[in-house]
XYZ file of C-alpha atoms in Angstrom:
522
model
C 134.645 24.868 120.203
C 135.971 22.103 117.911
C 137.810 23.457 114.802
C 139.379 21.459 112.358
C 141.562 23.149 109.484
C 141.885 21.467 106.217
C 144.969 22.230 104.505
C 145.002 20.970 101.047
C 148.092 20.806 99.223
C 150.011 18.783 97.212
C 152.863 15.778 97.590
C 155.890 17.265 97.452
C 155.438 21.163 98.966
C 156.884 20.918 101.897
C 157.195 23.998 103.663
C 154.737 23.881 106.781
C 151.955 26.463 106.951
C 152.935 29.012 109.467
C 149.950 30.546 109.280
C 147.592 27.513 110.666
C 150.202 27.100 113.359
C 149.674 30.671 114.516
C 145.690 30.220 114.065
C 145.628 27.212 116.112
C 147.861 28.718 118.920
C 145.525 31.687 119.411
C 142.458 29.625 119.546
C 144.201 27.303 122.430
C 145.335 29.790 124.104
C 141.848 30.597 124.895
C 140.384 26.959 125.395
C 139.537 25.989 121.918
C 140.587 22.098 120.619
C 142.118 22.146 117.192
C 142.776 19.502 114.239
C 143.847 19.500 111.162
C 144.005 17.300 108.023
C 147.187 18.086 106.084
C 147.028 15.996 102.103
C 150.690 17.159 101.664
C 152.341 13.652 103.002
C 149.626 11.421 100.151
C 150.479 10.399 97.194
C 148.432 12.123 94.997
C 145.281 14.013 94.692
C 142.769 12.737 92.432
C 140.772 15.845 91.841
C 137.109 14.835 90.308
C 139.027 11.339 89.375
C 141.162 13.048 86.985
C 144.972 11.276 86.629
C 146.803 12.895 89.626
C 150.424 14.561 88.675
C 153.750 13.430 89.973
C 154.445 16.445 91.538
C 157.817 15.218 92.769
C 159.031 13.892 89.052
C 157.351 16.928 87.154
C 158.989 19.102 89.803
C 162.410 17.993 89.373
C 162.140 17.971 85.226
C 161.378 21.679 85.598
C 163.340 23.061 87.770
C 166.658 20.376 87.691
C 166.218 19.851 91.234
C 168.643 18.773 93.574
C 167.676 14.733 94.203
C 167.626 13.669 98.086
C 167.326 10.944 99.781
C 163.432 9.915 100.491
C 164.027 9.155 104.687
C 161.180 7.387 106.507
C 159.820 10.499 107.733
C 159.008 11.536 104.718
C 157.688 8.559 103.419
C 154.398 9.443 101.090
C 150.660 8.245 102.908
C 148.739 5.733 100.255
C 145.445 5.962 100.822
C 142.101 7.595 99.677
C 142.295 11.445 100.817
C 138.489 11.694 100.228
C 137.787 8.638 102.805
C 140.638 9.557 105.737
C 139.208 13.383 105.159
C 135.824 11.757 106.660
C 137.050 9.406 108.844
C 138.736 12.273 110.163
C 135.575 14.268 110.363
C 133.783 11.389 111.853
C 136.167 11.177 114.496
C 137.203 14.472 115.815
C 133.926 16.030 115.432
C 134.243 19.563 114.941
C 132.000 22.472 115.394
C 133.603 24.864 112.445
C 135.923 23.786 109.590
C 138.378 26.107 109.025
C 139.838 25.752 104.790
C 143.317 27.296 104.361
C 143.943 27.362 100.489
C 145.747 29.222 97.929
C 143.811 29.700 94.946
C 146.188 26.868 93.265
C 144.419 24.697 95.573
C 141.180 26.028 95.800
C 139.076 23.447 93.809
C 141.047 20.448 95.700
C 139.809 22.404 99.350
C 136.318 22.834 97.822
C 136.187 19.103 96.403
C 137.137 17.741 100.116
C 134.613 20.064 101.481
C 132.358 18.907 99.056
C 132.440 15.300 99.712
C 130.949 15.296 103.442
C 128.287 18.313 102.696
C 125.644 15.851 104.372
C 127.079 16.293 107.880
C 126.396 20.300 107.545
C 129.228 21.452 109.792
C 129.841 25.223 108.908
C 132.646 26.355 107.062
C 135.083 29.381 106.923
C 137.942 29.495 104.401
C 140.878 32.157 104.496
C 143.712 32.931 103.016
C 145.112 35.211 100.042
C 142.500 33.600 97.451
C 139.846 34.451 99.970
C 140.982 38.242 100.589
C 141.176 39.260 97.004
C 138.058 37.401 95.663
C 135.889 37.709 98.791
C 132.761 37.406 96.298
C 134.387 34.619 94.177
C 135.029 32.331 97.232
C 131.913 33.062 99.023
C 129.860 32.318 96.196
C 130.816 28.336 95.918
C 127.882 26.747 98.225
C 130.304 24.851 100.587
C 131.785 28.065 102.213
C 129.829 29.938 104.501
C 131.778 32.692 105.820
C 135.274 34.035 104.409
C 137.826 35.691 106.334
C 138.961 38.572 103.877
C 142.405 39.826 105.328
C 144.209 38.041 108.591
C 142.698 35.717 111.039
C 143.690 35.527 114.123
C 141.343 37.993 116.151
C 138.564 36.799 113.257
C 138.465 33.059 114.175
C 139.270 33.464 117.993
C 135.701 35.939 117.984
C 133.767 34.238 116.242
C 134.439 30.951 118.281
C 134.126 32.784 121.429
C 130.797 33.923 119.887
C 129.238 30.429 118.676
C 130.602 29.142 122.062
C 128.416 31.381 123.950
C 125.870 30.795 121.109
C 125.597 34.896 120.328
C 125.555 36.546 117.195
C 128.687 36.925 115.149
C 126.892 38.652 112.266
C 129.798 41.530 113.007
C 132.707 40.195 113.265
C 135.593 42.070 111.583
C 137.310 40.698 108.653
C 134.378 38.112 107.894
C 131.924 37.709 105.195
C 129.342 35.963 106.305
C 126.458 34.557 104.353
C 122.775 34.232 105.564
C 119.439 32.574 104.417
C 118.900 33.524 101.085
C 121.697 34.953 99.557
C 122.583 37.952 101.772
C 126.357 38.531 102.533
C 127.467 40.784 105.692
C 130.478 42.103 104.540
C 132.532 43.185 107.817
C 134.667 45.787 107.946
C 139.083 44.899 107.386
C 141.195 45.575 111.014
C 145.232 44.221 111.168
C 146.685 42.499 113.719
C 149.295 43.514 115.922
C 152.030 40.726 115.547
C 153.734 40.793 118.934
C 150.114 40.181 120.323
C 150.311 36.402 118.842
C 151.710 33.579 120.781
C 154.224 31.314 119.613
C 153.667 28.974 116.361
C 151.502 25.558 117.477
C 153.763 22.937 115.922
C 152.259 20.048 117.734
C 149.041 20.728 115.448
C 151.325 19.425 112.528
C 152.341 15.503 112.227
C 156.389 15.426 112.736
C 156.773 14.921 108.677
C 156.105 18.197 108.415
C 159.326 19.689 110.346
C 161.364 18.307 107.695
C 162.292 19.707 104.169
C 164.708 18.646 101.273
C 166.908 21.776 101.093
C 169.976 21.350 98.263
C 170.074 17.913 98.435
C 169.321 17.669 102.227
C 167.050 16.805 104.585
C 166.574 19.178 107.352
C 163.760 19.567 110.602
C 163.443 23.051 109.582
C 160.639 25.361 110.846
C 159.077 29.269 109.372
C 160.419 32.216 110.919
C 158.045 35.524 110.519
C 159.746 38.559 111.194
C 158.205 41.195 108.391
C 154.382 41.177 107.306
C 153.787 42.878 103.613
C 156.656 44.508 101.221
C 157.878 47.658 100.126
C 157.724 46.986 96.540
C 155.141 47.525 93.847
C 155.411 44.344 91.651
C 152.756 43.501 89.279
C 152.577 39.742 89.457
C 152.950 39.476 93.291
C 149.771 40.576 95.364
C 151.565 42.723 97.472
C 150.599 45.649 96.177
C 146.491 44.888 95.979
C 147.609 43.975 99.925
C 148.856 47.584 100.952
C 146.474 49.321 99.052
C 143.072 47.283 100.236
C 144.691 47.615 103.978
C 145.099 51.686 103.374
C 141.505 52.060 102.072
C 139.412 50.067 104.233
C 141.596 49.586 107.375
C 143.329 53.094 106.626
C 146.605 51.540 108.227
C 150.371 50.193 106.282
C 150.031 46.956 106.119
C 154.010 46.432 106.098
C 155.453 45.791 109.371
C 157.617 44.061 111.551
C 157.688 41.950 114.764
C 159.634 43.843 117.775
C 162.866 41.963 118.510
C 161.877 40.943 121.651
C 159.285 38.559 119.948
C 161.618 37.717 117.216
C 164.338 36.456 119.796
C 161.533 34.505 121.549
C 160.417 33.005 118.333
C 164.111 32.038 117.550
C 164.763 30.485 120.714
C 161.832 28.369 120.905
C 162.617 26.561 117.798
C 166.446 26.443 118.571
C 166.134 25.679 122.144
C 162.576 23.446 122.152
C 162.249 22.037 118.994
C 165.858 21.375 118.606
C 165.167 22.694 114.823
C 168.305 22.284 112.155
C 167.702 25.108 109.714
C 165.641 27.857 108.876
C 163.632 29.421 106.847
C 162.529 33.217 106.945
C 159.018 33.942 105.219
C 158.968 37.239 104.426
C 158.666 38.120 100.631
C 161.647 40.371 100.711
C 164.014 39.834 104.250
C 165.932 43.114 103.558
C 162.915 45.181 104.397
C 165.195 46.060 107.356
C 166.442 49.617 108.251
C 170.620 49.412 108.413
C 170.612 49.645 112.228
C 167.878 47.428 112.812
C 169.298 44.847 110.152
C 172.352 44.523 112.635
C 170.314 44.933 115.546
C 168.960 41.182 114.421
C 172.390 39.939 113.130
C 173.188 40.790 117.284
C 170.431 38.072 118.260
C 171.108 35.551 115.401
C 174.517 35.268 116.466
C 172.889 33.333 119.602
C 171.326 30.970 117.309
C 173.728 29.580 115.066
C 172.107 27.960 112.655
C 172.071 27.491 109.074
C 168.995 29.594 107.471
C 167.679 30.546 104.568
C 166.084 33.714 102.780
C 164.257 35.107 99.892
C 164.873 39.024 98.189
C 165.800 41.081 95.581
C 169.631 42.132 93.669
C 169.102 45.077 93.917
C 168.991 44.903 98.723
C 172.377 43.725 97.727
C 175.311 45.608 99.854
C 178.894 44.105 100.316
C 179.022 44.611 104.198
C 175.203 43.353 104.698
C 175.711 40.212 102.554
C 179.053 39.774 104.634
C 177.405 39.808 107.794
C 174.814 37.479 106.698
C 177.338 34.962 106.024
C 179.173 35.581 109.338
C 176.030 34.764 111.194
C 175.173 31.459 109.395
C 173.468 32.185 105.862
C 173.299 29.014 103.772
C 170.665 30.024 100.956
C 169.328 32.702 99.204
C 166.662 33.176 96.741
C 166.550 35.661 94.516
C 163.562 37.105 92.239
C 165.146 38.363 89.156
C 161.885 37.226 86.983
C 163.093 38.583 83.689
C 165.611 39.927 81.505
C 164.555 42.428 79.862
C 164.835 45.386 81.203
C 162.197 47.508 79.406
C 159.443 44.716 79.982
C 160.544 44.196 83.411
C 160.065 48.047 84.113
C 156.979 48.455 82.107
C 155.077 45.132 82.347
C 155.891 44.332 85.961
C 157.068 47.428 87.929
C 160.448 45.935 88.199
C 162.597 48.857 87.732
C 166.428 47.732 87.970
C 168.797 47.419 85.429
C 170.390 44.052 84.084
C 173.977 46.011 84.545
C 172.501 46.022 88.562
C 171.114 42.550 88.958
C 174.118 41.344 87.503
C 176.485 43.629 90.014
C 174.410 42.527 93.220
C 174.534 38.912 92.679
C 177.956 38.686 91.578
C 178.993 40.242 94.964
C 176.783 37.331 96.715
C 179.104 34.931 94.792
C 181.932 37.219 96.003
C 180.805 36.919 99.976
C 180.434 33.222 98.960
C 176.791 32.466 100.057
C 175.169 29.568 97.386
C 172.000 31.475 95.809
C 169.144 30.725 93.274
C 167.735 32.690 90.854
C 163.719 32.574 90.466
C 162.049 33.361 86.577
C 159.152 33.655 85.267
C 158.420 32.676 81.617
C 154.665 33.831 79.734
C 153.683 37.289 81.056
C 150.835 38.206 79.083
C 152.390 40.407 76.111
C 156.083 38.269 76.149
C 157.242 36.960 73.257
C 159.547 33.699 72.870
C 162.094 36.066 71.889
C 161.692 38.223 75.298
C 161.709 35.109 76.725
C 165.602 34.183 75.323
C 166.170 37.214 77.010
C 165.523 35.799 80.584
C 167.908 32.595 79.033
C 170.711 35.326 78.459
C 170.335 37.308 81.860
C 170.904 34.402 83.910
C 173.844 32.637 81.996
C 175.440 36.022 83.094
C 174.854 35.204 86.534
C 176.906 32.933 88.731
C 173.958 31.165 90.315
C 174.122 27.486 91.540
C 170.523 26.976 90.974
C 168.216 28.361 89.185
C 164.115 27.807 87.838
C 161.960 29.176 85.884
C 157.927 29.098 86.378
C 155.046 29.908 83.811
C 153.118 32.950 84.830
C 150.351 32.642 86.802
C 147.417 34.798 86.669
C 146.072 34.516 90.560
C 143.178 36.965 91.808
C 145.058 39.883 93.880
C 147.709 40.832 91.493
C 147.638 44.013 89.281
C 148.879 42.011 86.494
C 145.154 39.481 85.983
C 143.353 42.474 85.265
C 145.593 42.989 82.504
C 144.396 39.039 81.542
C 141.088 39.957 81.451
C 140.979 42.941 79.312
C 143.549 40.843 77.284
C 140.653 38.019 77.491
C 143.441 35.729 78.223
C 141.285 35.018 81.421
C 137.358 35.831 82.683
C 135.676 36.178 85.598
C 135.351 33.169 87.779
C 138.636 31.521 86.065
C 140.469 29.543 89.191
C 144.262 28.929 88.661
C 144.869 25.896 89.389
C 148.085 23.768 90.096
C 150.312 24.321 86.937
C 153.295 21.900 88.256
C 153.826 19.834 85.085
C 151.137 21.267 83.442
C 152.137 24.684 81.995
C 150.704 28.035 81.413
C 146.659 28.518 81.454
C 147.483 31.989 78.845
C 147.053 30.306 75.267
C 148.478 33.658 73.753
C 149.163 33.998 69.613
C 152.356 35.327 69.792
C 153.308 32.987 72.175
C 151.273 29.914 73.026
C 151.106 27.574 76.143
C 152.893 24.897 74.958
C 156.229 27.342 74.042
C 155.794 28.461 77.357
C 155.475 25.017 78.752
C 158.637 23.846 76.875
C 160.833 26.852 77.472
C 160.293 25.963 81.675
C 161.401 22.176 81.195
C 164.459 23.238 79.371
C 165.793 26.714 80.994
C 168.462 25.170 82.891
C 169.972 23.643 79.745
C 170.059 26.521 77.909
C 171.292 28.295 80.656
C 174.122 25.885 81.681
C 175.037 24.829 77.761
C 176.915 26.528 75.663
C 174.784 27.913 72.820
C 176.702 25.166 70.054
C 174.633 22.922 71.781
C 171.195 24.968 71.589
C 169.720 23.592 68.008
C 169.908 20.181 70.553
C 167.824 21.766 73.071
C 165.707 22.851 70.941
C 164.944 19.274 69.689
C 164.236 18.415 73.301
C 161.357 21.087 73.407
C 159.333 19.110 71.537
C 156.798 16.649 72.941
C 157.896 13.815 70.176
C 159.493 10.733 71.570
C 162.797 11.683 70.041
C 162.482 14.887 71.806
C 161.816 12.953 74.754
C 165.092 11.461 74.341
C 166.753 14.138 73.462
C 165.867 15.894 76.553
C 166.541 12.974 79.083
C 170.009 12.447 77.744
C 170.806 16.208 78.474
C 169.111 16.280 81.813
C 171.460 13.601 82.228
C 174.383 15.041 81.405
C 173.100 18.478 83.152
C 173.217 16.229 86.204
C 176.069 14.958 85.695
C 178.353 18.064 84.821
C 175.888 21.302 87.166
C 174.331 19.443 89.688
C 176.244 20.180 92.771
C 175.294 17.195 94.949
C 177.845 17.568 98.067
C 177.478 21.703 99.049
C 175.504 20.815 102.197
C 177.624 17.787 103.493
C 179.083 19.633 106.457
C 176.286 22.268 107.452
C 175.314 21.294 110.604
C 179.180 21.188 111.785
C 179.655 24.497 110.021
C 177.162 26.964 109.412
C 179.868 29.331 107.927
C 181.143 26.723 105.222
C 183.092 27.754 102.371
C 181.471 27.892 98.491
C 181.940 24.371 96.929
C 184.942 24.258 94.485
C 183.883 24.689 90.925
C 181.003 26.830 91.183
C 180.802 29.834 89.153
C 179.944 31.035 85.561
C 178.550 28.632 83.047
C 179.365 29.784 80.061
């Protein structure tokens, strides 16, 4: 079989797609050719002809990003995504297109899809969009089967089986729809990770091993090590994941690679790909039991390379954090999401005290690894004034980057079936991209545009001291003097926060000290 994955996605978001690297390695590994066409490297996509967003410029106004340099390798494709999609078609041929899309980029996927429907080449999609709105996704005309939970055995069966032209009417995980409407709805099975082979880089063009990190450019590549989490959040689809694998697979959906594969995995890109940096995937990395925590720090030590990770303040421990630093931390993310700690227990099943989040993360600065903080501004029920709230958590916090993102109300998490009752969203709604554009929940006590306004300008509340507030307030507005306003201060915010030289001796030394002047903004 010919496959071909389509991976839309937008200029500017880097981070390569583990999971079509691990989708194309099992199908070679069994005989199978594989393609892909990747829109991340164009310059824009021109959905229905609508006026594409600068992802790159909206990016950086809304979360003060660090600027880097734009190398060749990254240099941005011009051409017509619509045309090179069928060319590509044309060319390679394939039996089964495989669309890998978060719901974000749903529309763009189905558009692409859309535009070479005469050459009737069956379709699958996957992904989370697909696994939490099976009927939703299945319904648009262009799909004909969906792969509702992971792939791997799914599209490695059902290639064998249209190979060996038999039936694949039941294979697991896939919905698959017939002549006249009828869906087979397969039953959900989970993968056992240390059954997949090595990541297929070569599937990706070599763009896509490098990624801007603070200021830098790296050839950084995805390490999996945990699949799932062991917390209950109500924006993140996490918890719609355990509980759909528990029902109809009756099995925990968290779990984690043996060390023997997570050593290989290490190795290969340390070793073979001659990688830089990089970048663990899991939604929280301490998941980890103590002993097995150190059992890893044992086989990163081998490694010794800068990497980054993603979790919560409240994993934080002195002598973990410690350790991570020892072994070549350079980054961590952390979700703190909101600042009130009422709403954040209530509204989002966050339940962890300011007086905590505030304890954990000053002991990062302590250790002295460089960390970002991660908000979210417009849950459905916040105010503007629960909002400030958010603004006064984090200019307690000695973060050297921070961002804050509108809500966003994607099928699979608890919290957009509180949108629909609220009628802030219906059935059918598909979230699309909000870079630049804001929040789709037009609520009364706190509409879009507030929302919109309080993301462009977090940082400079944050990093100002509140004489200068009335003046940010200014720059909220979407005036030409506000425009002003606000470009002078992201100026100056440049100017007096952005810390452009943190990374400048990385590669030499993994362990490198904090930069001189971070701290507390006050």
């Amino acid at each position: 079989m010919k496959v071909l994955f389509l991976y839309p996605n937008h200029k500017g978001n880097y981070m390569l797609p583990p999971a079509i690297g691990i989708l194309s390695a099992c199908l070679k590994r069994v005989g199978h050719t594989v393609g892909l066409f990747d829109t991340t490297q164009y310059a824009s996509f021109d959905l229905d002809h609508r006026p594409a967003v600068d992802v790159d410029k909206s990016k950086a106004d809304r979360l003060m990003a660090k600027p880097f340099e734009e190398t060749e390798v990254l240099k941005e494709v011009e051409g017509d995504i619509y045309q090179d999609f069928e060319d590509k078609v044309n060319a390679f041929k394939p039996d089964l297109i495989a669309l890998s899309a978060t719901e974000d980029l749903w529309l763009p996927g189905i558009a692409l899809l859309k535009h070479i429907e005469d050459k009737d080449i069956l379709t699958l999609a996957g992904g989370v969009f697909p696994t939490f709105a099976p009927d939703l996704a299945i319904s648009y005309p262009e799909i004909d089967m969906i792969c509702k939970g992971e792939g791997e055995v799914a599209i490695v069966e059902l290639c064998s089986r249209l190979a060996e032209g038999k039936s694949y009417d039941d294979v697991p995980n896939l919905w698959i729809k017939k002549d006249g409407g009828k869906v087979i709805e397969n039953p959900l099975t989970m993968v056992d990770m240390d059954d997949n082979p090595l990541i297929d880089v070569s599937i990706f063009e070599e763009a896509r091993y490098y990624r801007p990190m603070a200021g830098k450019v790296y050839k950084m590549f995805p390490v999996e090590i945990f699949r799932g989490c062991p917390y209950t959040c109500r924006y993140c689809n996490s918890p719609w994941q355990a509980a759909l694998y528990k029902k109809e697979a009756n099995s925990k959906f968290l779990r984690r690679k043996s060390f023997e594969k997570i050593e290989e995995e290490l190795y290969f890109y340390k070793d073979e790909m001659q990688a830089e940096y990089l970048y663990f995937w899991s939604d929280t990395f301490f998941s980890w039991k103590r002993d097995d925590f150190y059992k890893f720090c044992d086989i990163y030590e081998g490694i010794k390379l800068p990497f980054w990770i993603q979790t919560r303040p409240e994993t934080v421990k002195y002598d973990l954090f410690k350790k991570l630093k020892e072994i070549g931390c350079h980054r961590i993310s952390f979700g703190v999401e909101h600042g009130n700690y009422e709403f954040r227990k209530k509204v989002l099943g966050r339940n962890v005290t300011n007086e905590r989040i505030i304890e954990g993360l000053n002991t990062v600065y302590e250790v002295g690894i460089p960390f970002s903080v991660n908000n979210i501004i417009g849950f459905p029920g916040e105010t503007s004034e629960l909002a400030f709230e958010t603004i006064e958590l984090n200019r307690e916090i000695p973060a050297d980057d921070r961002n804050a993102y509108p809500f966003t109300p994607f099928h699979g998490i608890p919290l957009r079936d509180e949108c629909d009752k609220l009628g802030y969203t219906t059935y059918g709604d598909i979230v699309e991209s909000l870079v630049g554009s804001g929040s789709i929940l037009d609520m009364p006590q706190f509409p879009k545009e507030k929302v919109k306004s309080l993301c462009k300008t977090f940082n400079l509340y944050v990093s100002f001291p509140k004489s200068r507030w009335p003046e940010i307030a200014m720059a909220e507005k979407n005036t030409p003097e506000g425009q002003k306003i606000y470009g002078d201060l992201k100026e100056e915010f440049n100017e007096k926060y952005l810390y452009k030289d943190a990374d400048s001796n990385i590669l030499n030394d993994p362990h490198y000290e904090l930069p001189v002047g971070m701290g507390k903004m006050s």
